[in-house]
XYZ file of C-alpha atoms in Angstrom:
515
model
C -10.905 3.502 2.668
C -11.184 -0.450 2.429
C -13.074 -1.391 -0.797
C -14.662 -4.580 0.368
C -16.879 -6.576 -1.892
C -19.310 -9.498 -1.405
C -19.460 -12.191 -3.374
C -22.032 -12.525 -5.435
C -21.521 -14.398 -8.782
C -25.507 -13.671 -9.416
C -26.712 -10.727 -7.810
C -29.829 -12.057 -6.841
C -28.181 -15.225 -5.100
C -25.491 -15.112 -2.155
C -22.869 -17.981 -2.031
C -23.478 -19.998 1.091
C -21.006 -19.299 3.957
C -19.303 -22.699 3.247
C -18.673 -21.699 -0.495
C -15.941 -18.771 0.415
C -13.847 -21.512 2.789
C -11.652 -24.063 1.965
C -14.787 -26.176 1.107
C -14.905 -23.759 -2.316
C -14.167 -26.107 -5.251
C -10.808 -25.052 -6.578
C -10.684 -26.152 -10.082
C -13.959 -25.616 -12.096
C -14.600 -25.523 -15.621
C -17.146 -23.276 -17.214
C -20.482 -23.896 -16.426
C -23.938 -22.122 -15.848
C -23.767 -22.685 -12.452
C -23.768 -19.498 -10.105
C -22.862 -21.131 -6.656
C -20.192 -24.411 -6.394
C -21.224 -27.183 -4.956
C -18.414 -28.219 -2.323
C -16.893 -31.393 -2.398
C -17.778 -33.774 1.087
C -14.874 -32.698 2.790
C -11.564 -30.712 2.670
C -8.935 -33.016 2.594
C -10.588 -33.887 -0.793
C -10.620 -30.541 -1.986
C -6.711 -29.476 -1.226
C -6.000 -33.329 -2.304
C -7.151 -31.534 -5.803
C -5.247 -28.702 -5.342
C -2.350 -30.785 -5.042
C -3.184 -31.963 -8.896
C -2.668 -28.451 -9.968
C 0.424 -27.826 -11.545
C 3.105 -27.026 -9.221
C 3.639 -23.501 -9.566
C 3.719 -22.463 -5.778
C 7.032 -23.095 -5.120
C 9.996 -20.657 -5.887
C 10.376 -17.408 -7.736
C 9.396 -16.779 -11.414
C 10.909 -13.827 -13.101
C 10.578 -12.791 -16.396
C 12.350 -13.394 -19.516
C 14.015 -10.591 -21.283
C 11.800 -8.886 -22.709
C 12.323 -5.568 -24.478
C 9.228 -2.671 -24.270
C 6.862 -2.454 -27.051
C 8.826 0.470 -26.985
C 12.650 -0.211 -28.025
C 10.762 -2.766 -30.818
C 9.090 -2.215 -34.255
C 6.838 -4.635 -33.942
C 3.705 -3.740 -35.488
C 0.622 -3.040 -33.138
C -2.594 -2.644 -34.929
C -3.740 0.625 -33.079
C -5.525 3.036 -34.636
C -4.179 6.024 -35.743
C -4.176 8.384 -32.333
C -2.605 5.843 -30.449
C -0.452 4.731 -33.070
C 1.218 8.109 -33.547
C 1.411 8.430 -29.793
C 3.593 4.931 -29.877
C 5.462 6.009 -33.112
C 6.843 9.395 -30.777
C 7.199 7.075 -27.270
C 9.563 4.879 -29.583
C 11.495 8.220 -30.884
C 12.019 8.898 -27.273
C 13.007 5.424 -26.203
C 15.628 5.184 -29.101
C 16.983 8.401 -27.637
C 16.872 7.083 -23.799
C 14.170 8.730 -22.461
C 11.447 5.823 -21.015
C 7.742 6.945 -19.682
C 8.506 7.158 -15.617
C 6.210 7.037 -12.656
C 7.407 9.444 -10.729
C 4.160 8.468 -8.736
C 4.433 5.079 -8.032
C 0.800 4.360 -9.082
C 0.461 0.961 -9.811
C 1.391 -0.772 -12.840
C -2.476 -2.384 -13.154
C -2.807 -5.260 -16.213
C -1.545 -6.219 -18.451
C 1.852 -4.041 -17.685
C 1.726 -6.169 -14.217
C 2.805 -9.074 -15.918
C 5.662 -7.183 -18.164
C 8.153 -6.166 -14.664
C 11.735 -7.421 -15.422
C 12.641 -6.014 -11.663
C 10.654 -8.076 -9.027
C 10.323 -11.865 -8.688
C 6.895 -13.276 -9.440
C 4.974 -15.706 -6.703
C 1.774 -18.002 -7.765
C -0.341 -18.571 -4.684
C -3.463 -21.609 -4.451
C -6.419 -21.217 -2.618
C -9.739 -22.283 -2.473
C -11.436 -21.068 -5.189
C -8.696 -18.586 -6.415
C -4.981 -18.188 -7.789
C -2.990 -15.291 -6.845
C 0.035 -13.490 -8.428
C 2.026 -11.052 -6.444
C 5.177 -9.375 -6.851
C 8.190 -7.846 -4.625
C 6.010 -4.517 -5.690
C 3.239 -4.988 -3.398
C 0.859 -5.310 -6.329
C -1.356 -8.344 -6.396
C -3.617 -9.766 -8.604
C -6.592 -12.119 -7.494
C -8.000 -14.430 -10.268
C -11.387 -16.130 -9.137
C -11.384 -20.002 -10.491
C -14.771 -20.363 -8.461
C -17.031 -20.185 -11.423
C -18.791 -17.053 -10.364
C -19.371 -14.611 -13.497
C -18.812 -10.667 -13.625
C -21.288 -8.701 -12.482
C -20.490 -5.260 -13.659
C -17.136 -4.958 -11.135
C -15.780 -1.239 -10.524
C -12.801 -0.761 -12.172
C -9.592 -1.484 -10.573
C -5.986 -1.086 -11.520
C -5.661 -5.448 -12.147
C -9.525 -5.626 -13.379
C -11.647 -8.250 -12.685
C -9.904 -11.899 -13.299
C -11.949 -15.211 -13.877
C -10.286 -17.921 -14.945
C -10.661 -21.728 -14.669
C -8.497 -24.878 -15.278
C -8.266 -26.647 -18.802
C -5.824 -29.434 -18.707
C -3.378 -27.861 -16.335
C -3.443 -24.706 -18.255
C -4.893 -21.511 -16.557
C -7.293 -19.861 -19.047
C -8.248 -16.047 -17.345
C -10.390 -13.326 -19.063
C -9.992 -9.474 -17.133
C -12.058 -6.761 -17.549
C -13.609 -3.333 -15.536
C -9.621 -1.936 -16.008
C -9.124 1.936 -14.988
C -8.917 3.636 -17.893
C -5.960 5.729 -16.482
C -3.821 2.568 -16.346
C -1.325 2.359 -19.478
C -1.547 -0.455 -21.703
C 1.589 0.193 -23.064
C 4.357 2.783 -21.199
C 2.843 6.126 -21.668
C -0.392 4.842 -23.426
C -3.423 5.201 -21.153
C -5.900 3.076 -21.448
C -9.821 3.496 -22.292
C -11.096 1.704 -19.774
C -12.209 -0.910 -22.824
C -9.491 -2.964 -22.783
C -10.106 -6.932 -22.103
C -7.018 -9.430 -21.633
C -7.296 -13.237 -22.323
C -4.962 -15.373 -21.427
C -3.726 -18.935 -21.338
C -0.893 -19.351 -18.861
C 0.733 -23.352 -19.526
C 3.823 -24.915 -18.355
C 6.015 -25.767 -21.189
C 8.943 -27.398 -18.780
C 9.927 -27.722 -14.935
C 10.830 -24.109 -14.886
C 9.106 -22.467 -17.697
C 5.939 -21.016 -17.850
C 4.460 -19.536 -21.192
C 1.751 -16.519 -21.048
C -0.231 -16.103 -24.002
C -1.959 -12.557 -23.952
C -4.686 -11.066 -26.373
C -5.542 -7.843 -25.642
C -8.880 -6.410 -26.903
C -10.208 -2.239 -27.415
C -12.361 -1.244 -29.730
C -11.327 2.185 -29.110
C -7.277 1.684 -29.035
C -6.883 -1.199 -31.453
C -8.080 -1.888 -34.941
C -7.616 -5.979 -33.760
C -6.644 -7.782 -31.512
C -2.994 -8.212 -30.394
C -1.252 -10.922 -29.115
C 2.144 -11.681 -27.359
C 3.935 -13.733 -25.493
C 5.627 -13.660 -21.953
C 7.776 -16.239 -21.098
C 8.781 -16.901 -16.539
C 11.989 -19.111 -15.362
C 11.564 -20.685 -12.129
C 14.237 -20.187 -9.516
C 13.866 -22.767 -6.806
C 16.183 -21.576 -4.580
C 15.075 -18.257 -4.276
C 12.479 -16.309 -2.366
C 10.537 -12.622 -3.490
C 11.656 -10.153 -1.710
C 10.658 -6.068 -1.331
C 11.371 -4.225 -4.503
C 9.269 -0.688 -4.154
C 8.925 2.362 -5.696
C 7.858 5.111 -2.867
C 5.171 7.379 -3.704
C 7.326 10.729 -2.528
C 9.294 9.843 -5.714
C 12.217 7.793 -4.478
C 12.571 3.918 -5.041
C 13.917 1.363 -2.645
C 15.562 -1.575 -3.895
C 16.711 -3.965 -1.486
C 18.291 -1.867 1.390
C 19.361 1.732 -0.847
C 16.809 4.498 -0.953
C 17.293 6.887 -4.165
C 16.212 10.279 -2.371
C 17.423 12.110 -5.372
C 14.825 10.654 -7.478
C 11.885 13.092 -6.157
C 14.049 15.948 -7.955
C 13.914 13.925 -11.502
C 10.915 13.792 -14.066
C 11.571 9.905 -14.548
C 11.456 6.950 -11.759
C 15.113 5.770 -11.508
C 15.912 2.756 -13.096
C 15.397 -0.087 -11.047
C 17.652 -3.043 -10.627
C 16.724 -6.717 -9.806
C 16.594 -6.614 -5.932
C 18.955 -8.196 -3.762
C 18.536 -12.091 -3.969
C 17.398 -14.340 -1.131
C 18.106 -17.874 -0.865
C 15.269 -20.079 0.094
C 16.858 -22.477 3.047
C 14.090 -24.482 4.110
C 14.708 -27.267 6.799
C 15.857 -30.909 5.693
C 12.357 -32.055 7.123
C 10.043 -29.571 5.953
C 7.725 -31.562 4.064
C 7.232 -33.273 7.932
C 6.700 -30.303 9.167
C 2.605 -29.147 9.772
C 1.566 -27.592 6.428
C 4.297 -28.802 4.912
C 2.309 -30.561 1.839
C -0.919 -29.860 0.419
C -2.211 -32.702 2.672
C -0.788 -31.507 5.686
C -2.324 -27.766 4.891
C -5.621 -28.893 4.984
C -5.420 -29.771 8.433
C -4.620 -26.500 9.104
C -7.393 -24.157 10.531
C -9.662 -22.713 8.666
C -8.149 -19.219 8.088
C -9.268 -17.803 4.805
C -10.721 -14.692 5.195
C -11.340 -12.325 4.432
C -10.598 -11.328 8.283
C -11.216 -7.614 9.273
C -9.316 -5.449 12.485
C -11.462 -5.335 15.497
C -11.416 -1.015 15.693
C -10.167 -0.363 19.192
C -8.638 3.303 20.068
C -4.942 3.121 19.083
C -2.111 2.957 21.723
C -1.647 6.588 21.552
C -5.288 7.838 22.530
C -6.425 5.214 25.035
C -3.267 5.922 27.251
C -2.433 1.941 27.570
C 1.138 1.828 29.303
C 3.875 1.970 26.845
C 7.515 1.144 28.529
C 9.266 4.201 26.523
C 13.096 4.450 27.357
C 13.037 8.049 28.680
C 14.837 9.253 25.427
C 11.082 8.309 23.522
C 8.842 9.027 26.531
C 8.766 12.960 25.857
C 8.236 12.037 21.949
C 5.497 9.655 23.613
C 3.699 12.615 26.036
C 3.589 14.539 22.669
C 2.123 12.213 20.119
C -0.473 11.887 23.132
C -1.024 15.625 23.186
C -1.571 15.421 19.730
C -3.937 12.361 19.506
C -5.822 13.982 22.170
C -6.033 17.431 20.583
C -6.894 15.479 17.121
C -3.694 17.552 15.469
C -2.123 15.821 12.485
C 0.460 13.473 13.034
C 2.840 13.933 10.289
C 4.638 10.633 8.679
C 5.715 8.765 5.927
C 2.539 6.985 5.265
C 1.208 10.563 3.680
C 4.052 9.408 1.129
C 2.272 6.321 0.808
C 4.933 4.661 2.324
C 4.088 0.639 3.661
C 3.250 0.765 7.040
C 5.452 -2.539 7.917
C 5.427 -4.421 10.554
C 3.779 -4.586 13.119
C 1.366 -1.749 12.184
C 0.315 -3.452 9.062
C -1.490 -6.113 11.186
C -3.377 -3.563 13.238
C -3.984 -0.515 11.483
C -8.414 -0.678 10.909
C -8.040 0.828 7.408
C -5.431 -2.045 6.496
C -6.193 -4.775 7.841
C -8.774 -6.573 5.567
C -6.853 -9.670 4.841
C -6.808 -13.078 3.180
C -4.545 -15.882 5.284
C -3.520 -17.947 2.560
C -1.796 -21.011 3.149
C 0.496 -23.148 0.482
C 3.293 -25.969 1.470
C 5.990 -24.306 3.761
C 4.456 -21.081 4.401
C 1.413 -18.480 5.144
C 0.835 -15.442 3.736
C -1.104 -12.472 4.695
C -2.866 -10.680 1.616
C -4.321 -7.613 3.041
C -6.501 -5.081 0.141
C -3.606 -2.533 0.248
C -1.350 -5.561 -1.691
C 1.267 -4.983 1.492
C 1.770 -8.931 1.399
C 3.435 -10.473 4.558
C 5.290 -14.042 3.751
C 5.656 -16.454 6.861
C 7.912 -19.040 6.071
C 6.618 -22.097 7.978
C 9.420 -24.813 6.291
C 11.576 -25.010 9.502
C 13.907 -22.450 7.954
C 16.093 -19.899 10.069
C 16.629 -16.231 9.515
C 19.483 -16.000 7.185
C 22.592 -14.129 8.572
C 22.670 -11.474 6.397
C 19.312 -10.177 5.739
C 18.226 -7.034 3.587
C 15.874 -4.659 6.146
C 12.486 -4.362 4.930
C 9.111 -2.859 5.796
C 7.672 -5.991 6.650
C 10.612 -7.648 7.878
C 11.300 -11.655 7.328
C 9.050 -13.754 9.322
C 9.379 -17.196 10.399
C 6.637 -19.324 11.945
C 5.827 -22.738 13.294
C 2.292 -24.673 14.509
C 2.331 -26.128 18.163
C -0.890 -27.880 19.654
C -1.755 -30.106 17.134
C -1.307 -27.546 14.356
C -3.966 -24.807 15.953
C -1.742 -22.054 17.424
C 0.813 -20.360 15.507
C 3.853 -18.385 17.148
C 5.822 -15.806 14.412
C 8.874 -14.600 14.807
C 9.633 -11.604 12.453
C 13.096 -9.577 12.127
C 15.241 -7.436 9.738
C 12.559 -4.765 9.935
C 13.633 -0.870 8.339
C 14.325 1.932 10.541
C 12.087 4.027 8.632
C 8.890 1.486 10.383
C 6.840 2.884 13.114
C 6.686 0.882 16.492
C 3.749 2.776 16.980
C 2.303 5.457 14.844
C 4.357 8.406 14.857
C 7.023 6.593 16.767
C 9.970 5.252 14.616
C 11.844 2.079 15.229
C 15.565 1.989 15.712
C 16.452 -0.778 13.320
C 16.726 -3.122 16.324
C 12.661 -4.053 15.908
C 11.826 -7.410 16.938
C 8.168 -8.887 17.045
C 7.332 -12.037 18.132
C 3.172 -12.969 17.313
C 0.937 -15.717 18.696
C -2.316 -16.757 16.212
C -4.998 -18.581 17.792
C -8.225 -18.880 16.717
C -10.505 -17.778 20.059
C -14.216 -18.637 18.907
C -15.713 -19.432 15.439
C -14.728 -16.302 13.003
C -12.787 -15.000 15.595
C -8.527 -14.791 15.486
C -6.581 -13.446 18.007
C -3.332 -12.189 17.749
C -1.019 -11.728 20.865
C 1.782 -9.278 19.972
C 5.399 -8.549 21.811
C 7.527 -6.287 20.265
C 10.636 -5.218 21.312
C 13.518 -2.612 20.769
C 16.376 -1.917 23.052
C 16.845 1.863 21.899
C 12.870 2.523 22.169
C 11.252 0.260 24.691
C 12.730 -0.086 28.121
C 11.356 -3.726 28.686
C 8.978 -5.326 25.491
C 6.059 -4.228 25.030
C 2.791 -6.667 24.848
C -0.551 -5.809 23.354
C -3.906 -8.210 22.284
C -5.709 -7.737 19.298
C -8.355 -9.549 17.204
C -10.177 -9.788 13.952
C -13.333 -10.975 12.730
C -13.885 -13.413 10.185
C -16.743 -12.967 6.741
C -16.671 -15.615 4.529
C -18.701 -13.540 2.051
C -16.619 -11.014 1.345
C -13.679 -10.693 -1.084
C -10.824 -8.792 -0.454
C -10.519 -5.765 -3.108
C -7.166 -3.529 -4.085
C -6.660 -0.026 -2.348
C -3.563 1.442 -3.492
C -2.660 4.807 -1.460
C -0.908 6.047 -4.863
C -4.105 6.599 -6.530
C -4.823 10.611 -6.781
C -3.259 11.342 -3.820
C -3.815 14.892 -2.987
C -3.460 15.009 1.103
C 0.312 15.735 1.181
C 1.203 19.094 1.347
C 4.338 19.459 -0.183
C 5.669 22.284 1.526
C 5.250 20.706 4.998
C 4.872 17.277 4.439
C 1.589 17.068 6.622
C -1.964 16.672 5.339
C -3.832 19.377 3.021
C -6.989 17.991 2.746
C -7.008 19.908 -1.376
C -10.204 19.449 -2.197
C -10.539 21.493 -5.390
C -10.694 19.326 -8.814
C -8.149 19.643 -11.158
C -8.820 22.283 -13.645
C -7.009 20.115 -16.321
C -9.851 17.562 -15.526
C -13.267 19.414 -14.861
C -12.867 22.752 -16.504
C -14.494 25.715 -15.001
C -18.159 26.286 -17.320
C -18.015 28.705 -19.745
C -18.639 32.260 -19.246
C -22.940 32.880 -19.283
């Protein structure tokens, strides 16, 4: 279920609707002030935005970087977890890694240690994001609020604020079933400071501390180093929760029947072709984005029945109207409707954008693009540069999306292609691989979006198929993480339906002793 939080740097003071827009102050320092104080207008505020370092634009990926494990260099744990790192690097000499056969998330600080997926560094008003090919995501608040004992999550709880163009962040409330190092669960004590700083057009330098009273004996620092690759774009890099990992367009099914996730290459590359006049183009600088309406959520799905119970018309071909008639039966009869997403599998496009316990979304806008940031980390990329679809694209759950402004910059029409086979049309109802969505964004009333969807597939739909949804905007909530991965127990293997296994684990409450 969503996990949506309000904001509330003091818990006995609510931020003022204004303070979660774009009229948030980007770039505090530390201070003992609980609610910013927003600047007299928004052009002023993204004009500071624009002072940030320029970190936005292209793909980072990581150095090389070797494990903790194929190392010896020392780690000052204490002596349980050392011995448990002196065996992991037996193993890793001998070629056997820690895998994750689950696909939980990787959760801090391993989130910053991937060597597959590209990196991305998103602005907005009052936070910086990081997000990977992975779907993982990590939110860092820069709007001077302060922790207020946050539930642990699998990234923590990020604050951070600008000193001198370097990005100073402090995380806490981390699961303690998240590894700090491969195979090395956590405590649920661990704190990470950083300072991220640019030390050339293309390099950025992470310095990380990491801090347990329970694992570590003192503190331990390292270093992560990023290249920038302008001309490139992140694309879909996943590992699937049934066991198998997709990287760019091959699925591993074999790796369900292994004990370790398969290894997992650097995806299929992507070259950014943005149009000749882009920077022209609406939101095509930070100056231009602030025109732009005001969009940042979060924004939540307006619950309607879905297409299959409310018996809207659906223009099947008659090869899919019999699969139709029974998903209807089904739907109506409340039977489960088997499919991939009890694998934890993305729900793509178009269902991401109108499935009610997905859709709690940021819109977050930078130069030459929007980006949809919904809690389950599924993040959508709209290129807005005046850039085509390339000729020869990878197929992915959510597809590549391209977008332009009409009417002064306050409607925006998406076009959005390349979408996998293995995506539903409708729930239940697979694509053919011929999936094409068009969208239309327009914002209908104050805190109100609507989006007008066509979709259409030769195989599947005899004629496209249109449908109107819309969302509701609240400016005091933040979006959260919900990651299907964690403890998920409602597959049954056998079947590949829903179990519903309620008991606990014995390994994890133990039956009382005999009386």
């Amino acid at each position: 279920w969503p996990q949506v939080h309000e904001v509330t740097p003091d818990k006995d003071k609510k931020l003022s609707p204004l303070s979660a827009t774009v009229f948030a102050v980007p770039i505090l320092p530390p201070s003992d002030a609980n609610v910013a104080k927003p600047p007299a207008n928004a052009a002023a505020i993204f004009g500071d935005i624009a002072k940030l370092p320029d970190w936005t634009q292209g793909a980072w990926l990581l150095d090389a970087t070797p494990s903790v494990l194929k190392t010896d260099v020392p780690v000052p744990l204490k002596a349980e977890h050392a011995t448990k790192l002196a065996n992991l690097r037996k193993a890793a000499k001998a070629g056997r890694m820690p895998g994750n056969p689950a696909c939980s998330p990787l959760g801090m600080p391993q989130f910053l240690s991937q060597t597959g997926p590209y990196y991305e560094f998103l602005y907005a008003p009052g936070r910086v994001m990081m997000s990977a090919g992975n779907h993982e995501k990590r939110i860092i608040y820069t709007d001077n609020r302060k922790p207020n004992d946050p539930d642990p999550l699998f990234d923590g709880t990020s604050i951070g604020h600008w000193d001198k163009g370097d990005l100073v962040i402090q995380t806490e409330a981390i699961l303690d079933d998240v590894q700090t190092f491969p195979g090395i669960d956590g405590t649920g004590a661990l704190q990470i400071s950083e300072r991220i700083h640019q030390s050339g057009p293309d390099t950025l330098i992470d310095d990380i501390t990491l801090t347990d009273p329970q694992m570590f004996s003192a503190p331990y620092s390292y270093r992560l180093t990023y290249t920038r690759h302008r001309d490139l774009d992140v694309i879909e890099n996943l590992c699937l929760s049934n066991g198998s990992a997709y990287t760019g367009n091959k699925i591993d099914a074999n790796a369900a029947k292994t004990k370790e996730t398969p290894s997992n290459p650097n995806p299929a590359k992507e070259i950014a072709k943005p149009a000749p006049d882009a920077a022209t183009l609406p939101g095509g600088t930070w100056d231009a984005v602030a025109k732009l309406p005001d969009w940042f959520g979060p924004w939540s799905y307006d619950n309607r029945p879905n297409a299959l119970a409310n018996g809207e018309p659906i223009p099947t071909t008659p090869k899919y109207t019999a699969q139709l008639v029974s998903l209807r039966a089904q739907a109506k009869s409340n039977t489960d409707i088997r499919t991939e997403t009890y694998h934890c599998h993305p729900r793509g496009m178009p269902q991401m954008m109108s499935a009610a316990t997905d859709s709690v979304f940021n819109f977050v806008f930078v130069p030459g693009r929007m980006e949809v940031v919904p809690e389950n980390s599924q993040i959508r990329r709209v290129y807005t540069d005046g850039r085509e679809h390339p000729d020869h694209l990878v197929p992915s759950f959510n597809g590549h999306s391209i977008g332009h402004w009409e009417q002064d910059g306050t409607i925006l029409f998406v076009d959005t292609t390349a979408i996998k086979s293995e995506v539903q049309l409708l729930y239940g109802l697979n694509s053919s691989g011929a999936l094409h969505v068009t969208e239309k964004f327009s914002q209908i009333q104050p805190n109100k979006l609507q989006i007008v969807t066509t979709i259409a597939d030769p195989a599947v739909l005899a004629t496209p198929y249109t449908y109107t949804r819309t969302y509701t905007q609240h400016r005091d909530w933040d979006v959260s993480e919900k990651y299907c991965a964690q403890n998920n127990r409602d597959v049954d293997a056998s079947t590949g339906g829903q179990s519903f296994n309620l008991n606990p684990p014995p390994a994890q409450f133990p039956a009382p002793p005999a009386k």
